[in-house]
Amino acid sequence: MDKEELKKRIFELVEKSVGKKKLKSSDIQKIISADTGVARDYVKSALRNLVDDGTLIYTYFGGSFVEIPSKE
Amino acid sequence: MSTESDTPLLDELEKGPFPSFVSEIKKAAAKNKMALDELKQLEKSYRDKRGYWKHGGIVGIRGYGSGIIGRHSSLPQEFPGVADFHTVRVNSVSGFFYTSDSLRQICDIWDRHGSGLLNMHGSTGDIILLGTSTEKLEPVFAEFSSRGWDLGGSGSSLRTPSCCIGPARCEWANIDTLDIIYNLTQEFQDEMHRPAFPYKFKIKAAGCAVDCIGAIARADCSIIGTWRGHIVVDQSAVAEYAKQGMDIQAEIVNLCPTGCMVYDGRELYINDEDCSRCMHCISRMTKALRPAGEKGATILIGSKAPFVIGATLSWVLVPFMKLEPPYDEFKALLKKIWEYWDEHGKNRERLGELVIRRGMREFLEFVGVKPSPQQVKEPRRDPFFYWKDEDFRRQ
């Protein structure tokens, strides 16, 4: 799968979970890998790109999660 | 002029012969508004018998998921200097060796961007820089990063691995703790800076069972140097210790945890087969006893501070492993351990708690380590290993 497409899938997953469940990095890797059939390392790499460019951020609320940054 | 102090309760902590953190905060407060408000808020906490800090949230360095711990005052109007008071964790040096130049560099940067208060070192081993604002985080990181420093671990990640001074200054080190920790830190940068574990994971390496780094009580994975061989006894040095007034029977033999020693009033005999390499006798009689044979490490897992099930000490996973660069065997084991934890661990469940919950048997099967008597956590109590029916059937 194309990396840009993978990044889009990851973002959509995080977006859908807003207000429902905070996702850990490993949750995202497991879900996307199972859904798309691509290796977890590849998902991890796409997730890293999203964090590096600021599209997603890490947060800490009694554990480390991946979330969409607030617009403020 | 009033002589009444603004901080009467904290002043009590300056009395007595010991160094006081209050005195140090006061020194910083004389030239830094953040430190001054920190002092005032702390006094209020002591007076009201409650804390006024909130922690966590979304602060951090772009691309990193750890190294910054967001901290905010719940009384920002009253103490504006500490409205934001974030902690920055800087990856320490293996064995905590610094030049005075590097220490000055750290302090100068922190005086410019933070409260000037720091803690050498936190229990994870990092250099802990206490108190800066959100807008200063990126500049602080840029300054440290440009000088070759990096952030340490925090949150649900691999925490900054740490070790004792090892062979750099200790003749009893059975492994090169400094190199092991440096190597692991370089190898597992991703695990440190991009949290993906169920909870924190700490690695600590000690050169011998004296365990100056406290690995057995603090690390999810403890690497403790040991040897496979005997203890060489210099009987003339033993006699010298006795002559100098050491009660060898009481101080050495009676305190041997496995009872593997005999002292006949002239010579000391050790049954090496029963020795558990605890280092008690060697550390007390350094001139008379010396380990000999193949050097390596015992790998232990599971220790942690109280949380879900209370404090636990590590127990043995691999009784003896040769630890030589590039440490591939250890790294492969670590990856299997993390895989198991990732597969079965609940959010905020430490590795030790997981293994206790699901049993040692499943864990050993998963990570591919054979059961051995050394893994029995508490002799004569729970064997910590669940047998299946087929184990009892005749082959």
Short mmCIF file of C-alpha atoms in Angstrom, two decimals:
data_model
loop_
_atom_site.label_atom_id
_atom_site.label_comp_id
_atom_site.label_asym_id
_atom_site.label_seq_id
_atom_site.Cartn_x
_atom_site.Cartn_y
_atom_site.Cartn_z
CA MET A 1 0.00 0.00 0.00
CA ASP A 2 1.13 3.51 -0.82
CA LYS A 3 2.48 5.33 2.26
CA GLU A 4 0.30 8.39 1.73
CA GLU A 5 -2.77 6.17 1.62
CA LEU A 6 -1.60 4.45 4.80
CA LYS A 7 -1.10 7.80 6.54
CA LYS A 8 -4.63 8.76 5.52
CA ARG A 9 -5.99 5.53 7.02
CA ILE A 10 -4.14 6.17 10.25
CA PHE A 11 -5.41 9.73 10.48
CA GLU A 12 -8.98 8.62 9.83
CA LEU A 13 -8.72 6.00 12.57
CA VAL A 14 -7.48 8.55 15.09
CA GLU A 15 -10.12 11.04 13.97
CA LYS A 16 -12.90 8.47 14.41
CA SER A 17 -11.78 7.66 17.92
CA VAL A 18 -11.94 11.28 19.12
CA GLY A 19 -14.24 11.49 22.14
CA LYS A 20 -14.62 7.71 22.29
CA LYS A 21 -11.32 6.04 23.03
CA LYS A 22 -7.78 7.34 23.25
CA LEU A 23 -5.54 5.20 21.05
CA LYS A 24 -2.03 4.16 21.91
CA SER A 25 0.58 3.90 19.20
CA SER A 26 0.49 0.11 19.48
CA ASP A 27 -3.33 0.08 19.14
CA ILE A 28 -3.02 1.98 15.87
CA GLN A 29 -0.30 -0.31 14.58
CA LYS A 30 -2.32 -3.42 15.43
CA ILE A 31 -5.61 -2.16 13.95
CA ILE A 32 -4.17 -0.74 10.73
CA SER A 33 -1.90 -3.70 10.19
CA ALA A 34 -4.84 -6.11 10.62
CA ASP A 35 -7.12 -4.02 8.36
CA THR A 36 -4.66 -3.45 5.54
CA GLY A 37 -2.39 -6.46 5.79
CA VAL A 38 0.77 -4.32 5.78
CA ALA A 39 3.60 -4.98 8.22
CA ARG A 40 3.48 -3.24 11.59
CA ASP A 41 6.89 -1.68 11.02
CA TYR A 42 5.55 0.03 7.91
CA VAL A 43 2.53 1.33 9.84
CA LYS A 44 4.91 2.51 12.56
CA SER A 45 6.97 4.37 10.01
CA ALA A 46 3.87 6.08 8.54
CA LEU A 47 2.73 7.01 12.03
CA ARG A 48 6.13 8.46 12.74
CA ASN A 49 5.86 10.65 9.63
CA LEU A 50 2.49 11.94 10.81
CA VAL A 51 3.92 12.83 14.23
CA ASP A 52 7.06 14.39 12.75
CA ASP A 53 5.04 16.72 10.54
CA GLY A 54 2.72 17.67 13.40
CA THR A 55 -0.44 16.10 11.93
CA LEU A 56 -0.69 13.91 15.03
CA ILE A 57 0.83 14.40 18.48
CA TYR A 58 1.63 12.30 21.50
CA THR A 59 -0.27 13.11 24.67
CA TYR A 60 0.00 11.82 28.20
CA PHE A 61 -3.04 11.15 30.33
CA GLY A 62 -1.97 8.33 32.66
CA GLY A 63 -0.43 6.67 29.62
CA SER A 64 0.91 7.83 26.25
CA PHE A 65 -1.60 8.24 23.44
CA VAL A 66 -1.66 9.50 19.86
CA GLU A 67 -4.13 12.27 19.15
CA ILE A 68 -5.00 15.08 16.75
CA PRO A 69 -3.63 18.41 18.01
CA SER A 70 -6.22 20.95 19.06
CA LYS A 71 -6.76 23.86 16.65
CA GLU A 72 -5.95 26.55 19.28
CA MET B 1 11.99 45.58 59.94
CA SER B 2 10.17 42.26 60.25
CA THR B 3 12.25 39.14 60.77
CA GLU B 4 9.33 36.82 60.07
CA SER B 5 10.00 34.36 57.26
CA ASP B 6 7.62 33.87 54.33
CA THR B 7 8.29 30.16 54.44
CA PRO B 8 8.31 29.05 58.10
CA LEU B 9 7.42 25.42 57.34
CA LEU B 10 10.04 24.99 54.63
CA ASP B 11 12.60 26.66 56.89
CA GLU B 12 12.30 23.66 59.20
CA LEU B 13 13.75 21.53 56.41
CA GLU B 14 16.94 23.57 56.43
CA LYS B 15 17.75 22.62 59.99
CA GLY B 16 20.08 19.75 60.82
CA PRO B 17 23.33 18.53 59.32
CA PHE B 18 22.08 17.44 55.91
CA PRO B 19 22.02 19.38 52.63
CA SER B 20 18.60 20.91 52.12
CA PHE B 21 16.70 21.20 48.86
CA VAL B 22 14.93 24.20 50.40
CA SER B 23 18.23 26.10 50.72
CA GLU B 24 18.95 25.35 47.07
CA ILE B 25 15.51 26.55 45.93
CA LYS B 26 16.01 29.74 47.97
CA LYS B 27 19.33 30.36 46.23
CA ALA B 28 17.65 29.96 42.84
CA ALA B 29 14.67 32.06 43.98
CA ALA B 30 16.96 35.01 44.63
CA LYS B 31 17.48 35.39 40.90
CA ASN B 32 14.60 33.54 39.24
CA LYS B 33 10.89 34.31 39.45
CA MET B 34 9.87 30.73 38.61
CA ALA B 35 11.94 29.36 41.47
CA LEU B 36 10.51 31.99 43.81
CA ASP B 37 6.92 31.06 42.98
CA GLU B 38 7.81 27.40 43.21
CA LEU B 39 9.05 28.04 46.75
CA LYS B 40 5.90 29.93 47.68
CA GLN B 41 3.59 27.30 46.23
CA LEU B 42 5.46 24.57 48.05
CA GLU B 43 5.08 26.44 51.35
CA LYS B 44 1.35 26.70 50.69
CA SER B 45 1.21 22.97 49.95
CA TYR B 46 2.88 22.21 53.27
CA ARG B 47 0.53 24.56 55.05
CA ASP B 48 -2.62 23.19 53.38
CA LYS B 49 -1.36 19.59 53.37
CA ARG B 50 -2.15 19.10 49.69
CA GLY B 51 -0.38 19.37 46.38
CA TYR B 52 -1.10 22.05 43.79
CA TRP B 53 0.43 20.42 40.72
CA LYS B 54 -1.34 18.94 37.73
CA HIS B 55 0.67 16.89 35.28
CA GLY B 56 0.46 15.36 31.85
CA GLY B 57 -1.36 16.79 28.84
CA ILE B 58 -0.17 17.64 25.40
CA VAL B 59 3.12 19.51 25.81
CA GLY B 60 6.18 18.11 24.10
CA ILE B 61 8.80 18.49 21.43
CA ARG B 62 7.64 17.95 17.87
CA GLY B 63 8.29 14.37 16.79
CA TYR B 64 8.95 13.20 20.35
CA GLY B 65 6.44 11.48 22.57
CA SER B 66 8.60 11.53 25.65
CA GLY B 67 11.22 13.55 27.48
CA ILE B 68 8.89 16.36 28.53
CA ILE B 69 6.49 16.04 31.44
CA GLY B 70 3.83 18.70 31.33
CA ARG B 71 3.33 20.28 34.73
CA HIS B 72 0.95 23.08 35.64
CA SER B 73 0.04 24.91 38.82
CA SER B 74 -3.58 24.63 39.85
CA LEU B 75 -3.18 28.15 41.29
CA PRO B 76 -1.84 30.07 38.27
CA GLN B 77 -3.27 33.43 39.38
CA GLU B 78 -1.64 33.19 42.78
CA PHE B 79 1.67 31.82 41.46
CA PRO B 80 2.03 33.01 37.84
CA GLY B 81 5.71 32.08 37.72
CA VAL B 82 4.77 28.41 37.88
CA ALA B 83 1.55 28.51 35.82
CA ASP B 84 3.51 26.20 33.51
CA PHE B 85 6.40 24.39 35.15
CA HIS B 86 7.30 21.58 32.78
CA THR B 87 9.98 19.03 33.49
CA VAL B 88 12.60 18.25 30.87
CA ARG B 89 14.36 14.90 31.04
CA VAL B 90 17.78 14.81 29.44
CA ASN B 91 19.38 11.45 28.68
CA SER B 92 22.19 10.98 31.18
CA VAL B 93 25.63 9.62 30.40
CA SER B 94 26.36 5.93 31.08
CA GLY B 95 27.71 5.63 34.62
CA PHE B 96 26.93 9.32 35.24
CA PHE B 97 30.39 10.53 34.23
CA TYR B 98 30.46 14.23 33.34
CA THR B 99 33.17 16.78 32.81
CA SER B 100 32.76 20.01 34.76
CA ASP B 101 32.45 21.76 31.38
CA SER B 102 29.44 19.65 30.43
CA LEU B 103 27.79 20.29 33.81
CA ARG B 104 28.30 24.04 33.37
CA GLN B 105 26.82 23.78 29.89
CA ILE B 106 23.68 22.09 31.26
CA CYS B 107 23.31 24.65 34.06
CA ASP B 108 23.90 27.64 31.76
CA ILE B 109 21.24 26.49 29.32
CA TRP B 110 18.82 25.86 32.14
CA ASP B 111 19.50 29.24 33.77
CA ARG B 112 18.62 30.88 30.46
CA HIS B 113 15.46 28.91 29.74
CA GLY B 114 14.14 27.46 32.99
CA SER B 115 13.89 27.83 36.73
CA GLY B 116 17.56 26.99 37.23
CA LEU B 117 16.53 24.04 39.40
CA LEU B 118 17.63 20.56 38.47
CA ASN B 119 17.87 17.13 39.93
CA MET B 120 20.88 14.85 39.33
CA HIS B 121 19.51 12.26 38.78
CA GLY B 122 15.90 11.13 38.81
CA SER B 123 15.10 7.54 39.67
CA THR B 124 15.03 6.73 35.96
CA GLY B 125 18.59 8.02 35.71
CA ASP B 126 17.88 11.13 33.65
CA ILE B 127 19.10 14.63 34.32
CA ILE B 128 15.86 16.20 35.50
CA LEU B 129 15.45 19.88 34.65
CA LEU B 130 12.62 21.28 36.74
CA GLY B 131 10.37 24.02 35.48
CA THR B 132 10.04 25.82 32.19
CA SER B 133 7.20 27.30 30.19
CA THR B 134 5.57 25.82 27.09
CA GLU B 135 7.07 28.38 24.68
CA LYS B 136 10.57 27.70 25.99
CA LEU B 137 10.45 23.94 25.30
CA GLU B 138 11.54 24.00 21.66
CA PRO B 139 14.39 26.51 22.31
CA VAL B 140 15.62 24.41 25.27
CA PHE B 141 15.59 21.29 23.15
CA ALA B 142 17.34 23.07 20.27
CA GLU B 143 20.13 24.21 22.59
CA PHE B 144 20.65 20.80 24.14
CA SER B 145 20.34 19.01 20.84
CA SER B 146 22.90 21.27 19.13
CA ARG B 147 25.40 20.33 21.83
CA GLY B 148 24.89 16.60 21.43
CA TRP B 149 22.39 15.98 24.21
CA ASP B 150 19.06 14.25 23.71
CA LEU B 151 15.85 13.83 25.66
CA GLY B 152 15.31 10.82 27.88
CA GLY B 153 12.30 8.55 28.13
CA SER B 154 8.97 9.25 29.81
CA GLY B 155 5.40 8.04 29.54
CA SER B 156 4.65 4.59 28.12
CA SER B 157 8.08 4.11 26.64
CA LEU B 158 11.49 2.66 27.27
CA ARG B 159 12.92 4.86 30.00
CA THR B 160 16.49 6.04 29.78
CA PRO B 161 18.59 2.94 30.47
CA SER B 162 21.10 3.44 33.28
CA CYS B 163 23.98 1.59 34.87
CA CYS B 164 26.57 1.58 37.62
CA ILE B 165 30.08 2.94 37.03
CA GLY B 166 31.09 -0.53 35.84
CA PRO B 167 34.63 -1.37 34.76
CA ALA B 168 35.48 2.33 34.45
CA ARG B 169 36.16 2.51 38.16
CA CYS B 170 35.20 -0.80 39.71
CA GLU B 171 37.37 -3.91 39.66
CA TRP B 172 34.39 -6.17 40.44
CA ALA B 173 32.41 -5.45 37.29
CA ASN B 174 31.76 -8.72 35.46
CA ILE B 175 30.33 -6.96 32.42
CA ASP B 176 30.96 -3.68 30.64
CA THR B 177 27.82 -1.98 31.93
CA LEU B 178 28.75 1.34 30.31
CA ASP B 179 29.03 -0.10 26.83
CA ILE B 180 25.92 -2.23 27.21
CA ILE B 181 23.79 0.73 28.25
CA TYR B 182 25.25 3.02 25.58
CA ASN B 183 24.64 0.36 22.95
CA LEU B 184 21.06 -0.33 24.07
CA THR B 185 20.31 3.40 24.24
CA GLN B 186 21.47 3.86 20.64
CA GLU B 187 19.67 0.75 19.43
CA PHE B 188 16.31 1.52 21.01
CA GLN B 189 15.94 5.24 20.28
CA ASP B 190 12.55 4.67 18.73
CA GLU B 191 11.26 2.78 21.78
CA MET B 192 12.50 5.63 24.01
CA HIS B 193 11.19 8.59 22.09
CA ARG B 194 7.98 7.27 20.55
CA PRO B 195 5.94 5.61 23.29
CA ALA B 196 4.25 2.42 22.11
CA PHE B 197 4.31 0.22 25.21
CA PRO B 198 1.42 -0.53 27.58
CA TYR B 199 3.36 1.34 30.27
CA LYS B 200 6.89 2.32 31.27
CA PHE B 201 9.81 -0.08 30.85
CA LYS B 202 13.12 0.33 32.64
CA ILE B 203 16.45 -1.34 31.94
CA LYS B 204 19.31 -1.08 34.41
CA ALA B 205 22.68 -2.78 34.33
CA ALA B 206 24.84 -3.55 37.36
CA GLY B 207 28.34 -4.97 37.07
CA CYS B 208 27.90 -7.38 39.96
CA ALA B 209 25.36 -8.50 42.56
CA VAL B 210 26.25 -5.62 44.88
CA ASP B 211 23.99 -3.79 42.44
CA CYS B 212 25.03 -0.17 43.05
CA ILE B 213 22.44 1.01 40.51
CA GLY B 214 19.59 -0.72 42.35
CA ALA B 215 18.54 -2.69 39.27
CA ILE B 216 16.91 -5.55 41.14
CA ALA B 217 14.46 -3.22 42.85
CA ARG B 218 13.77 -0.73 40.10
CA ALA B 219 14.08 -2.18 36.61
CA ASP B 220 11.57 -4.14 34.56
CA CYS B 221 14.64 -5.79 33.09
CA SER B 222 17.74 -5.98 35.27
CA ILE B 223 21.11 -6.99 33.88
CA ILE B 224 23.36 -8.07 36.72
CA GLY B 225 26.96 -9.10 36.12
CA THR B 226 28.00 -12.50 37.41
CA TRP B 227 30.47 -15.27 36.68
CA ARG B 228 30.49 -19.00 36.03
CA GLY B 229 33.32 -20.42 38.05
CA HIS B 230 34.72 -20.40 41.53
CA ILE B 231 35.91 -17.88 44.10
CA VAL B 232 39.68 -17.77 44.49
CA VAL B 233 40.63 -17.61 48.18
CA ASP B 234 43.92 -16.08 49.34
CA GLN B 235 44.25 -17.76 52.75
CA SER B 236 47.06 -15.44 53.91
CA ALA B 237 44.79 -12.43 53.27
CA VAL B 238 41.98 -14.23 55.14
CA ALA B 239 44.35 -14.63 58.11
CA GLU B 240 45.24 -10.94 57.87
CA TYR B 241 41.55 -9.95 58.05
CA ALA B 242 41.17 -12.12 61.19
CA LYS B 243 44.29 -10.55 62.68
CA GLN B 244 42.87 -7.07 62.02
CA GLY B 245 39.83 -7.99 64.13
CA MET B 246 37.25 -9.17 61.58
CA ASP B 247 34.91 -11.81 63.03
CA ILE B 248 34.89 -13.99 59.92
CA GLN B 249 32.40 -16.48 61.31
CA ALA B 250 29.84 -13.82 62.26
CA GLU B 251 30.40 -11.26 59.52
CA ILE B 252 31.05 -13.53 56.55
CA VAL B 253 30.13 -17.19 57.07
CA ASN B 254 26.93 -16.67 59.06
CA LEU B 255 25.69 -14.09 56.59
CA CYS B 256 26.24 -16.23 53.51
CA PRO B 257 22.69 -16.68 52.11
CA THR B 258 23.34 -20.20 50.85
CA GLY B 259 25.56 -21.39 53.71
CA CYS B 260 28.27 -22.43 51.30
CA MET B 261 31.22 -21.39 53.49
CA VAL B 262 33.14 -22.89 56.38
CA TYR B 263 35.77 -21.18 58.51
CA ASP B 264 37.86 -23.35 60.83
CA GLY B 265 39.55 -20.50 62.63
CA ARG B 266 42.49 -20.54 60.23
CA GLU B 267 41.25 -21.03 56.70
CA LEU B 268 38.09 -20.25 54.74
CA TYR B 269 36.54 -22.91 52.50
CA ILE B 270 33.88 -22.26 49.87
CA ASN B 271 31.67 -24.87 48.23
CA ASP B 272 31.34 -23.10 44.86
CA GLU B 273 28.49 -25.35 43.71
CA ASP B 274 26.23 -23.90 46.39
CA CYS B 275 27.39 -20.31 45.93
CA SER B 276 24.76 -17.93 44.50
CA ARG B 277 27.35 -15.24 43.57
CA CYS B 278 25.73 -12.72 45.89
CA MET B 279 29.06 -10.88 46.36
CA HIS B 280 28.62 -10.47 50.14
CA CYS B 281 31.85 -12.21 51.09
CA ILE B 282 33.84 -10.69 48.24
CA SER B 283 32.71 -7.16 48.96
CA ARG B 284 33.66 -7.55 52.63
CA MET B 285 37.00 -9.30 52.03
CA THR B 286 38.19 -7.62 48.87
CA LYS B 287 41.83 -8.55 49.41
CA ALA B 288 41.16 -12.22 50.12
CA LEU B 289 38.48 -13.27 47.64
CA ARG B 290 38.14 -12.88 43.90
CA PRO B 291 35.76 -14.35 41.32
CA ALA B 292 37.35 -16.47 38.61
CA GLY B 293 36.01 -18.02 35.41
CA GLU B 294 33.69 -17.00 32.62
CA LYS B 295 32.05 -13.58 33.00
CA GLY B 296 28.51 -12.73 31.92
CA ALA B 297 25.19 -11.58 33.33
CA THR B 298 22.03 -12.80 34.95
CA ILE B 299 18.94 -11.35 33.29
CA LEU B 300 16.06 -10.63 35.62
CA ILE B 301 12.60 -9.18 35.08
CA GLY B 302 9.73 -7.69 36.96
CA SER B 303 10.69 -5.18 39.62
CA LYS B 304 8.67 -2.05 40.12
CA ALA B 305 7.50 0.44 42.72
CA PRO B 306 4.05 0.05 44.31
CA PHE B 307 1.15 0.50 41.94
CA VAL B 308 -1.31 -2.24 41.08
CA ILE B 309 0.10 -5.08 43.18
CA GLY B 310 2.65 -3.38 45.42
CA ALA B 311 6.41 -3.25 45.12
CA THR B 312 8.12 -6.28 43.62
CA LEU B 313 11.75 -7.29 43.27
CA SER B 314 13.07 -8.75 40.05
CA TRP B 315 13.36 -12.48 39.59
CA VAL B 316 15.64 -14.49 37.35
CA LEU B 317 14.75 -15.09 33.72
CA VAL B 318 18.12 -16.17 32.32
CA PRO B 319 20.62 -17.38 34.92
CA PHE B 320 23.66 -16.77 32.74
CA MET B 321 24.11 -14.98 29.44
CA LYS B 322 27.38 -14.00 27.79
CA LEU B 323 27.09 -10.30 27.16
CA GLU B 324 29.46 -9.20 24.46
CA PRO B 325 29.05 -6.61 21.70
CA PRO B 326 26.80 -6.27 19.78
CA TYR B 327 24.63 -7.96 22.44
CA ASP B 328 22.40 -9.60 19.85
CA GLU B 329 21.21 -12.40 22.12
CA PHE B 330 20.04 -9.94 24.74
CA LYS B 331 18.42 -7.64 22.19
CA ALA B 332 16.53 -10.56 20.63
CA LEU B 333 15.28 -11.59 24.08
CA LEU B 334 14.20 -8.04 24.84
CA LYS B 335 12.23 -7.82 21.61
CA LYS B 336 10.44 -11.08 22.42
CA ILE B 337 9.62 -9.77 25.90
CA TRP B 338 8.17 -6.58 24.42
CA GLU B 339 6.20 -8.61 21.87
CA TYR B 340 4.63 -10.65 24.67
CA TRP B 341 3.85 -7.52 26.66
CA ASP B 342 2.38 -5.82 23.60
CA GLU B 343 0.21 -8.88 22.89
CA HIS B 344 -1.14 -9.43 26.40
CA GLY B 345 -0.46 -6.36 28.54
CA LYS B 346 -3.28 -4.12 29.70
CA ASN B 347 -2.93 -0.36 29.69
CA ARG B 348 -0.65 0.69 32.59
CA GLU B 349 0.32 -2.89 33.40
CA ARG B 350 4.02 -3.38 34.06
CA LEU B 351 5.76 -6.45 32.68
CA GLY B 352 6.14 -8.03 36.12
CA GLU B 353 2.45 -7.63 36.85
CA LEU B 354 1.57 -9.21 33.52
CA VAL B 355 3.78 -12.25 34.09
CA ILE B 356 2.41 -12.68 37.60
CA ARG B 357 -1.15 -12.42 36.23
CA ARG B 358 -0.71 -14.89 33.38
CA GLY B 359 1.97 -17.15 34.78
CA MET B 360 5.61 -17.76 34.15
CA ARG B 361 4.99 -20.81 32.01
CA GLU B 362 3.24 -18.99 29.17
CA PHE B 363 5.82 -16.22 29.31
CA LEU B 364 8.76 -18.63 29.09
CA GLU B 365 7.18 -20.49 26.20
CA PHE B 366 6.61 -17.22 24.34
CA VAL B 367 10.08 -15.78 24.81
CA GLY B 368 11.75 -19.14 24.21
CA VAL B 369 13.59 -19.49 27.50
CA LYS B 370 13.75 -22.91 29.16
CA PRO B 371 12.47 -23.28 32.72
CA SER B 372 15.23 -23.53 35.31
CA PRO B 373 15.38 -23.74 39.11
CA GLN B 374 16.87 -20.24 39.34
CA GLN B 375 13.59 -18.82 38.05
CA VAL B 376 11.70 -19.97 41.14
CA LYS B 377 10.85 -16.66 42.72
CA GLU B 378 10.27 -17.73 46.29
CA PRO B 379 11.55 -21.16 47.32
CA ARG B 380 9.09 -23.34 49.23
CA ARG B 381 6.17 -21.07 48.35
CA ASP B 382 4.48 -20.50 45.01
CA PRO B 383 6.71 -22.18 42.42
CA PHE B 384 5.59 -19.47 40.00
CA PHE B 385 5.24 -22.03 37.25
CA TYR B 386 1.96 -23.61 36.27
CA TRP B 387 2.14 -27.23 35.25
CA LYS B 388 -0.14 -28.77 32.67
CA ASP B 389 -1.60 -32.27 32.94
CA GLU B 390 0.60 -33.55 30.14
CA ASP B 391 3.68 -32.63 32.15
CA PHE B 392 2.78 -35.41 34.60
CA ARG B 393 1.98 -38.07 32.01
CA ARG B 394 4.64 -40.72 31.43
CA GLN B 395 6.39 -40.33 28.11
#
